[in-house]
Every structure is written in C-alpha cells, then in structure tokens.
Coordinates of C-alpha atoms in Angstrom, one line a residue:
M1 CA 0.0 0.0 0.0
P2 CA 1.3 3.5 -0.9
P3 CA 2.0 5.6 2.4
Q4 CA -0.8 8.0 3.3
V5 CA -0.2 11.5 4.5
G6 CA 1.9 11.5 7.6
E7 CA 3.0 7.9 7.2
R8 CA 6.8 7.2 7.0
P9 CA 7.6 3.9 5.6
K10 CA 11.2 2.5 5.5
P11 CA 13.0 3.2 2.2
V12 CA 13.3 0.2 0.0
A13 CA 16.9 -1.3 0.0
G14 CA 18.6 -0.6 -3.3
S15 CA 16.0 1.9 -4.5
P16 CA 17.5 5.0 -6.2
I17 CA 17.9 8.0 -3.8
R18 CA 15.7 10.9 -4.7
R19 CA 15.3 14.1 -2.7
Y20 CA 11.7 15.5 -2.4
P21 CA 11.1 19.1 -1.3
Q22 CA 11.3 20.0 2.4
H23 CA 10.0 23.7 2.2
P24 CA 6.3 24.1 3.3
S25 CA 5.5 25.9 0.0
R26 CA 6.7 22.9 -1.9
L27 CA 5.5 20.0 0.1
W28 CA 2.6 19.6 -2.2
K29 CA 5.0 18.1 -4.8
R30 CA 5.2 15.0 -2.5
L31 CA 1.4 14.5 -2.6
Y32 CA -0.5 12.3 -5.1
Y33 CA -3.6 10.1 -5.4
D34 CA -4.3 7.0 -7.4
G35 CA -6.0 7.5 -10.8
W36 CA -4.9 11.2 -11.0
Q37 CA -4.5 10.9 -14.8
D38 CA -8.2 10.0 -15.2
D39 CA -9.9 11.9 -12.6
H40 CA -7.8 15.1 -12.2
F41 CA -10.6 17.2 -13.7
L42 CA -12.9 16.2 -10.8
F43 CA -10.6 17.5 -8.1
E44 CA -8.9 20.8 -7.1
K45 CA -5.3 20.7 -7.8
L46 CA -2.9 19.5 -5.0
V47 CA -0.6 22.5 -5.7
Y48 CA -3.4 24.6 -4.1
Y49 CA -2.8 22.9 -0.8
Q50 CA 0.1 24.9 0.7
P51 CA 0.5 28.0 2.9
N52 CA -1.8 30.8 1.7
G53 CA -3.7 28.2 -0.4
L54 CA -6.9 26.2 0.0
H55 CA -8.4 25.1 3.3
P56 CA -8.0 21.6 4.0
I57 CA -11.4 20.0 4.6
D58 CA -12.4 16.5 5.6
L59 CA -15.9 15.2 5.7
G60 CA -17.4 15.8 9.2
D61 CA -15.3 18.9 9.9
E62 CA -17.1 21.6 11.7
L63 CA -16.8 25.3 10.8
H64 CA -17.7 28.6 12.4
D65 CA -17.7 27.5 16.1
H66 CA -19.1 24.0 15.2
R67 CA -22.1 25.5 13.5
F68 CA -21.6 24.0 10.1
R69 CA -20.7 20.4 9.7
V70 CA -19.4 19.3 6.3
I71 CA -21.4 16.3 4.8
H72 CA -20.6 16.5 1.0
K73 CA -18.7 18.5 -1.6
L74 CA -20.5 20.5 -4.2
G75 CA -17.7 21.8 -6.3
Y76 CA -14.3 23.8 -6.6
G77 CA -12.7 26.5 -8.5
G78 CA -9.2 28.0 -8.8
S79 CA -9.6 30.0 -5.7
S80 CA -12.1 28.1 -3.5
T81 CA -14.0 24.9 -2.6
V82 CA -17.7 24.7 -2.1
W83 CA -19.1 22.2 0.6
L84 CA -22.6 21.0 1.5
C85 CA -23.0 21.6 5.2
R86 CA -25.7 21.1 7.9
D87 CA -26.4 24.2 10.0
Q88 CA -26.3 22.6 13.5
S89 CA -27.6 25.8 15.1
K90 CA -31.1 24.9 13.9
D91 CA -33.5 22.6 15.7
R92 CA -34.7 21.0 12.4
P93 CA -32.2 19.9 9.6
V94 CA -31.1 23.0 7.5
Y95 CA -28.5 22.8 4.7
V96 CA -26.4 25.4 3.1
A97 CA -23.5 25.7 0.7
V98 CA -20.3 27.1 2.2
K99 CA -17.7 28.5 -0.2
I100 CA -14.2 28.7 1.3
F101 CA -11.6 30.9 -0.4
H102 CA -7.9 30.4 -0.3
A103 CA -6.1 32.0 2.5
G104 CA -5.2 35.7 2.2
F105 CA -8.2 36.5 -0.1
A106 CA -9.5 39.6 1.6
E107 CA -13.0 40.8 1.9
T108 CA -12.0 44.0 0.1
E109 CA -11.0 41.8 -2.9
C110 CA -14.3 39.8 -2.9
R111 CA -16.6 41.1 -5.6
E112 CA -19.2 38.7 -4.5
L113 CA -19.7 40.8 -1.3
L114 CA -20.2 43.8 -3.5
M115 CA -23.4 42.1 -4.7
F116 CA -24.9 42.7 -1.2
K117 CA -25.4 46.3 -2.6
V118 CA -27.3 44.9 -5.5
K119 CA -29.4 42.8 -3.1
D120 CA -30.1 45.8 -0.8
E121 CA -30.9 48.2 -3.7
G122 CA -33.0 45.8 -5.8
T123 CA -36.7 45.8 -6.0
D124 CA -37.3 42.7 -8.2
D125 CA -37.2 39.1 -7.4
Q126 CA -33.4 38.9 -7.5
E127 CA -32.8 36.1 -5.1
H128 CA -34.7 33.9 -7.4
Y129 CA -32.2 34.4 -10.2
L130 CA -29.0 35.6 -8.4
C131 CA -27.2 33.5 -5.8
L132 CA -26.0 36.0 -3.2
P133 CA -24.2 35.3 0.1
K134 CA -26.5 35.0 3.1
E135 CA -23.7 35.6 5.5
R136 CA -19.9 35.4 5.9
F137 CA -17.4 34.2 8.5
I138 CA -13.7 33.5 8.9
S139 CA -12.0 30.1 9.4
E140 CA -8.4 29.3 10.3
S141 CA -6.4 26.5 8.9
P142 CA -2.7 25.5 8.7
N143 CA -2.7 27.4 5.3
G144 CA -3.8 30.7 6.9
T145 CA -7.1 32.7 7.4
H146 CA -10.0 31.9 5.0
L147 CA -13.0 34.0 4.0
C148 CA -16.2 31.9 3.9
L149 CA -19.5 32.7 2.3
V150 CA -22.8 30.9 3.0
F151 CA -25.1 30.4 0.2
P152 CA -28.4 28.5 -0.6
V153 CA -27.9 24.9 -1.9
L154 CA -28.3 24.6 -5.7
G155 CA -28.1 22.0 -8.3
P156 CA -25.9 21.2 -11.4
T157 CA -24.6 23.6 -14.0
V158 CA -27.0 24.5 -16.9
D159 CA -24.8 22.7 -19.5
Q160 CA -26.1 19.4 -18.0
A161 CA -29.7 20.4 -18.6
A162 CA -30.1 18.7 -22.0
S163 CA -28.8 15.3 -20.7
I164 CA -30.6 15.6 -17.3
F165 CA -34.0 16.2 -18.8
E166 CA -33.7 14.5 -22.2
E167 CA -36.0 11.6 -21.1
E168 CA -38.7 14.0 -19.9
Q169 CA -41.8 14.2 -22.1
N170 CA -41.7 17.9 -22.2
S171 CA -37.9 18.3 -22.4
S172 CA -38.1 21.1 -25.1
S173 CA -40.5 23.1 -22.9
I174 CA -38.1 22.6 -19.8
L175 CA -35.1 23.8 -21.7
R176 CA -37.1 26.9 -23.0
T177 CA -38.0 27.7 -19.3
I178 CA -34.4 27.4 -18.2
S179 CA -33.2 29.5 -21.1
R180 CA -35.7 32.3 -20.2
S181 CA -34.6 32.3 -16.6
I182 CA -31.0 32.7 -17.7
I183 CA -31.9 35.8 -19.8
E184 CA -34.0 37.1 -16.9
A185 CA -31.1 36.9 -14.5
L186 CA -28.8 38.7 -17.0
A187 CA -31.4 41.4 -17.6
I188 CA -31.6 42.0 -13.8
L189 CA -27.8 42.4 -13.5
H190 CA -27.7 44.7 -16.5
R191 CA -30.6 46.9 -15.1
R192 CA -28.5 47.2 -12.0
G193 CA -25.6 48.4 -14.0
I194 CA -23.5 45.3 -13.4
C195 CA -21.5 43.4 -16.0
H196 CA -21.0 39.8 -14.8
A197 CA -17.9 39.3 -17.1
D198 CA -17.8 35.5 -16.6
F199 CA -21.3 34.6 -17.8
R200 CA -21.0 30.9 -18.8
P201 CA -22.6 27.6 -17.9
A202 CA -20.1 26.9 -15.2
N203 CA -21.3 29.9 -13.3
I204 CA -25.1 29.3 -13.8
L205 CA -26.8 26.5 -11.8
L206 CA -30.1 24.9 -11.9
G207 CA -32.4 25.1 -8.9
L208 CA -32.8 22.2 -6.4
Q209 CA -35.7 21.1 -4.3
S210 CA -35.1 22.2 -0.8
L211 CA -33.2 19.8 1.4
D212 CA -34.3 21.5 4.6
G213 CA -36.2 19.2 7.0
L214 CA -34.8 16.0 5.5
P215 CA -32.6 13.7 7.6
E216 CA -29.0 13.5 6.5
E217 CA -29.5 10.0 5.4
Q218 CA -32.2 11.0 3.0
V219 CA -30.2 13.9 1.6
L220 CA -27.3 11.6 0.8
A221 CA -29.7 9.1 -0.6
Q222 CA -30.9 11.8 -3.0
L223 CA -27.4 13.3 -3.8
G224 CA -25.3 10.1 -3.5
E225 CA -22.9 9.1 -0.7
P226 CA -19.7 11.1 -0.8
E227 CA -16.7 9.1 -2.4
E228 CA -13.1 9.9 -1.5
E229 CA -9.7 9.5 -3.1
I230 CA -6.9 9.0 -0.5
I231 CA -4.0 11.4 -0.8
H232 CA -0.6 9.6 -0.6
I233 CA 2.8 11.0 0.2
R234 CA 6.1 10.4 -1.6
E235 CA 8.9 9.4 0.7
D236 CA 12.7 9.6 0.4
S237 CA 15.6 8.7 2.6
L238 CA 15.4 11.8 4.6
P239 CA 12.9 12.3 7.5
T240 CA 9.6 13.4 6.2
P241 CA 8.2 16.6 7.6
D242 CA 4.6 16.9 8.6
I243 CA 2.2 18.0 5.9
P244 CA -0.8 19.6 7.6
Y245 CA -1.5 21.7 4.5
A246 CA -3.6 19.2 2.7
P247 CA -6.6 17.0 3.7
K248 CA -6.4 13.3 4.2
Y249 CA -8.3 12.7 1.0
L250 CA -10.1 14.5 -1.9
V251 CA -13.8 14.2 -2.2
Y252 CA -15.7 13.7 -5.5
P253 CA -18.2 16.4 -6.0
V254 CA -22.0 15.5 -6.2
D255 CA -22.9 14.0 -9.6
F256 CA -26.4 15.2 -10.3
H257 CA -26.8 12.8 -13.2
D258 CA -27.4 10.2 -10.4
T259 CA -30.1 12.5 -8.9
S260 CA -33.8 12.1 -10.0
P261 CA -34.8 14.9 -12.6
S262 CA -37.8 15.6 -10.4
F263 CA -35.4 16.8 -7.7
I264 CA -33.8 19.4 -10.0
L265 CA -35.8 22.5 -10.7
P266 CA -36.0 23.9 -14.3
R267 CA -34.8 27.4 -13.4
A268 CA -31.3 28.9 -13.5
V269 CA -29.5 30.9 -10.8
V270 CA -26.4 32.9 -11.6
I271 CA -23.4 32.4 -9.2
D272 CA -19.8 33.5 -8.8
F273 CA -19.6 37.3 -9.2
G274 CA -15.8 37.1 -8.8
Q275 CA -15.2 39.1 -12.0
A276 CA -18.3 41.3 -11.9
V277 CA -17.9 45.1 -12.3
E278 CA -20.0 48.1 -12.3
A279 CA -20.2 48.8 -16.0
A280 CA -20.2 52.6 -15.7
A281 CA -17.2 52.6 -13.5
E282 CA -14.7 50.1 -15.0
K283 CA -14.1 47.8 -17.8
A284 CA -14.3 44.0 -17.0
P285 CA -11.2 41.9 -16.8
P286 CA -10.5 39.6 -19.6
G287 CA -10.8 36.4 -17.5
I288 CA -13.6 34.5 -19.2
P289 CA -12.5 31.4 -21.3
A290 CA -12.1 32.0 -25.0
N291 CA -15.0 29.8 -26.0
Y292 CA -17.4 32.2 -24.3
A293 CA -15.4 35.5 -24.8
A294 CA -16.7 38.3 -27.1
P295 CA -14.3 39.5 -29.8
E296 CA -13.6 42.8 -27.8
V297 CA -12.4 40.7 -24.9
I298 CA -9.9 38.7 -26.8
L299 CA -8.7 41.4 -29.2
Q300 CA -8.9 44.5 -27.0
G301 CA -8.5 43.0 -23.5
S302 CA -11.7 44.2 -21.9
G303 CA -15.3 44.8 -22.4
G304 CA -18.6 46.0 -21.0
Q305 CA -22.1 44.6 -20.5
E306 CA -22.2 43.7 -24.2
M307 CA -19.6 41.0 -23.6
D308 CA -22.2 39.2 -21.3
L309 CA -24.6 39.2 -24.3
W310 CA -22.1 37.3 -26.5
S311 CA -21.5 34.9 -23.7
L312 CA -25.2 34.5 -23.2
A313 CA -25.6 33.2 -26.8
C314 CA -22.8 30.6 -26.2
T315 CA -24.6 29.6 -23.0
L316 CA -28.1 29.2 -24.5
Y317 CA -26.6 27.1 -27.3
E318 CA -25.0 24.8 -24.7
V319 CA -28.2 24.5 -22.7
R320 CA -30.2 23.4 -25.8
V321 CA -27.4 21.2 -27.5
G322 CA -25.3 20.1 -24.6
Q323 CA -22.1 21.0 -26.5
Q324 CA -20.1 24.2 -26.9
L325 CA -20.8 26.4 -29.9
F326 CA -17.1 27.4 -30.4
D327 CA -14.0 25.3 -29.8
V328 CA -11.0 27.7 -29.7
P329 CA -7.6 26.0 -29.4
Q330 CA -6.1 26.8 -26.0
L331 CA -2.7 25.4 -25.0
I332 CA -0.9 28.3 -23.4
G333 CA -3.0 31.3 -23.7
V334 CA -5.1 32.1 -26.7
D335 CA -3.8 32.9 -30.2
E336 CA -5.9 35.8 -31.6
R337 CA -5.7 34.2 -35.1
D338 CA -7.1 30.9 -33.8
Y339 CA -9.9 32.7 -32.1
E340 CA -10.9 34.8 -35.1
E341 CA -10.7 31.8 -37.4
E342 CA -13.0 29.8 -35.1
I343 CA -15.7 32.4 -34.7
S344 CA -15.6 33.3 -38.3
T345 CA -16.8 29.7 -39.1
V346 CA -20.2 31.0 -37.8
L347 CA -20.1 34.8 -38.3
G348 CA -17.8 35.1 -41.3
K349 CA -14.9 37.4 -41.4
P350 CA -15.1 40.8 -39.6
G351 CA -16.1 43.5 -42.1
H352 CA -17.5 40.9 -44.4
G353 CA -19.7 39.1 -41.9
R354 CA -22.8 37.1 -42.6
S355 CA -26.2 38.4 -42.2
D356 CA -28.2 37.3 -39.2
R357 CA -30.2 34.9 -41.3
E358 CA -27.0 33.2 -42.5
V359 CA -25.5 33.1 -39.1
A360 CA -28.7 31.6 -37.8
R361 CA -28.6 29.0 -40.6
E362 CA -25.0 28.0 -39.5
I363 CA -26.1 27.8 -35.8
G364 CA -29.0 25.5 -36.7
K365 CA -26.9 23.4 -38.9
R366 CA -24.4 22.9 -36.1
A367 CA -27.1 22.2 -33.6
F368 CA -29.5 20.1 -35.5
G369 CA -28.1 19.2 -38.9
D370 CA -30.9 19.1 -41.5
D371 CA -33.6 18.5 -38.9
M372 CA -34.8 22.1 -38.8
T373 CA -38.3 23.3 -37.8
L374 CA -39.8 26.8 -37.4
E375 CA -39.3 26.6 -33.7
K376 CA -35.6 25.8 -34.1
E377 CA -35.1 28.5 -36.7
Q378 CA -36.5 31.1 -34.3
W379 CA -34.1 29.9 -31.6
A380 CA -31.1 30.1 -33.9
E381 CA -32.2 33.6 -35.1
M382 CA -32.4 34.8 -31.4
L383 CA -28.8 33.6 -30.9
A384 CA -27.6 35.2 -34.1
G385 CA -29.0 38.6 -32.8
L386 CA -26.5 38.2 -29.9
L387 CA -23.4 37.1 -31.9
R388 CA -22.5 40.4 -33.7
Y389 CA -19.1 41.7 -34.0
E390 CA -20.0 45.2 -33.0
P391 CA -21.0 45.2 -29.3
D392 CA -23.6 47.9 -29.7
E393 CA -25.5 45.9 -32.2
R394 CA -26.2 42.9 -30.0
L395 CA -29.8 42.4 -28.8
K396 CA -30.3 43.5 -25.2
A397 CA -31.3 40.9 -22.6
Q398 CA -34.5 42.7 -21.6
D399 CA -35.6 42.8 -25.2
L400 CA -35.0 39.0 -25.6
L401 CA -37.7 38.3 -23.1
N402 CA -40.2 39.3 -25.8
N403 CA -38.6 37.2 -28.4
A404 CA -40.9 35.1 -30.6
W405 CA -39.2 31.9 -29.5
F406 CA -40.7 32.4 -26.0
G407 CA -44.2 32.6 -27.3
R408 CA -44.2 29.2 -28.6
D409 CA -46.1 26.3 -26.8
S410 CA -43.8 23.6 -28.3

C-alpha cells in the first residue's frame, strides 16, 4: 500500500535515492492520489494545498464555532472549494453551501460581497435568479485565514440540462423555461448596471428542491454518498516533515446525473460574481474562457455589458445542445488568429460578416443538422442577434424576453 499523509515507511533497499522538497511551499509536490491521470478534472489541484492556499477540509469537519458540519462536496474552482453543510444551530435539519476561499483572499477583494449592494438596492425578485451570500465568516487552517461565504444549496450547471431532462416528455419546454430564466437573470444584472464578465454555464446553476427538513440519510440518498480518493505521500531517505496543509483525501463532487430529474428545478440561478464590475465605473477583466469570450475581450483586452450578451448566446446554445458552440484551441494562452478563425466559421470574417439569417442558418446546422423546424429557426435567429461583431449591435437581454421563441407552446 502506498503511504498515506503523515506515514513514514522505510526506504526500499537498493532503490534510487531521490530528494523531495522540504520547504512548506513545495511539500505539495510529494502528494499524489491513485488515478490522477483519469480523474484530475474532478478535483482541485494539489498545488493549491500549501501555505496561503486552500483550506484542507475532511468530511465531518465543523466550521464557524461548530455551527456548520461538512457532509458532502458541491464543487471547486481556482480560488475556492464549495461544501454542502448542515447548519447545526437549527432545531430542524437545515442545509447550506459554504464557499471557502484560499487564505489571504481579503473581503475587500471579494466582488461577491459587493453584490450585497445589489441585493439591498434591488426591488425585483433577484434572489430567485442571483445566488447572493446569506452571511460570511472567517475560518483558520494550517494554510492561513480563509473568508467563507454561506449560500443556498443549488443543483448542477446548466450545461447538464439537456442530458438531465432528455427523457422527460416535455424536455423542449423545460429547456425553454431554463433559457428564459438565464436571460431574466442577466437582464436583472444589467438593469442594476452590473457586468458579470464571466457569464457561462459553469457559473449558472439549476435550482434544487429544498433539502431542509430532510434527515441527512435521505439527503445523501438523493445526492449520493460522498466518495473519497486518498492522498498519498512520496517518501525519500530523509525524515519526512509533517504535511498539515492538505486534507487526508479528496472528495468527489456531487454527480447530479445520479439524482432524479424531479429533484432538480428547471430554473437557472447565476453564481460567482468574482469578476463582476459596475459597467459605468470600470471595464471588465479578460478572465472569461475564450469559447465564451466576445471579440472585444480577446482582441482588445476588456469589455462592458455587451460581452455578457455574446456569452449569453454561447450559454443558450450549450443549454439546448449540450455542446459548446465554439472550440477555440487553447494550449498556453489564446492565439488571436485561432480565435478569429474559429468564430468566423459561424459569423464570417469581420467587415465581411454574414447576415443574421446566414448566421442563424449556420447555428441551426451545427445544432440540428438538417432537422430544422420553425421553432428551431426562431431559436437560432435569437442567438444570431447576440453574436454580432459590433458590441452595440447585439440584442439586449431585456428585449430578448419578448422574443418570438418564448411565445411558442412547443
């Protein structure tokens, strides 16, 4: 058996001598788990578990003076992990999602907390469409001090909608409902003067039936029991230092494909406002992946609310088809020529671009082949109105709510 974290087996006689790092900031290089080549995309990177890095979390850990007990993992990102927790301060079972940032991430850097202002100033039903923090607290770990935000529990990302609901009798109507709620969410943000700047399926979740009131056993029966991958430690001939910076194991996130579709709600909720800006005050940073990025983001390095509209089209395509509209080659960075060549396969070349009708025809061909109907044509035409080279010419989110496609019964 490979040694686990903290174990120190005797070196094998005759084995080549190799020196592994001793410094705390490089101890992560000693860590590994079985199957990392196959499952690496399911876990946060081990390099993040070092001083000033991620918070080591094990199932059953208790946070915020023992108030929140970790029972499953919901997801992770480059700067945080998200955990399903039971709120033990309540008499009845209550469940929340706790997002834990890497150490050193200050509240003043957290754009998600700026959304409290949006929440306070808003008059429409924003909490139905925007996932805003309910509260915040601080947690200490061997890696430092971590900002933690408490959110309601939500379901899978919207790019999974097509596969989750494909067996439902009214699947096309369900996907239309989800698409409308995505547009409504963006319209709310834009009315508040906010540019999300990272508007893509990974940051838009489907709703979930409330878990509150259910015993933990029933919650885990619905979501699946958590599965772990043990973290092992590489040894050498020198004494191995303690490695308190990583958890004992990595936890697979909830796989919502194993959950009954009836438990998942056909409405979208926008999350992760880490790149959001007030459009009138500053330009958005160019952090969104190229497959969802508008031309001005890739070619000019920034954008305004109009960049969200381009990303909206890419997202709506993925909700309906279950695949990405664009596939820009990305090895180290993004080559502008590769980007322009890829989007031109749909839009044509800048300055000599295709008409909306031609763009819609290409979108429909990619999505459905020759199996086109009037409903599919209307859907493709709606997306074509968002995929325009000139930012000011893109359809506005609020106007899309009156689009002919939403007036259909089938």
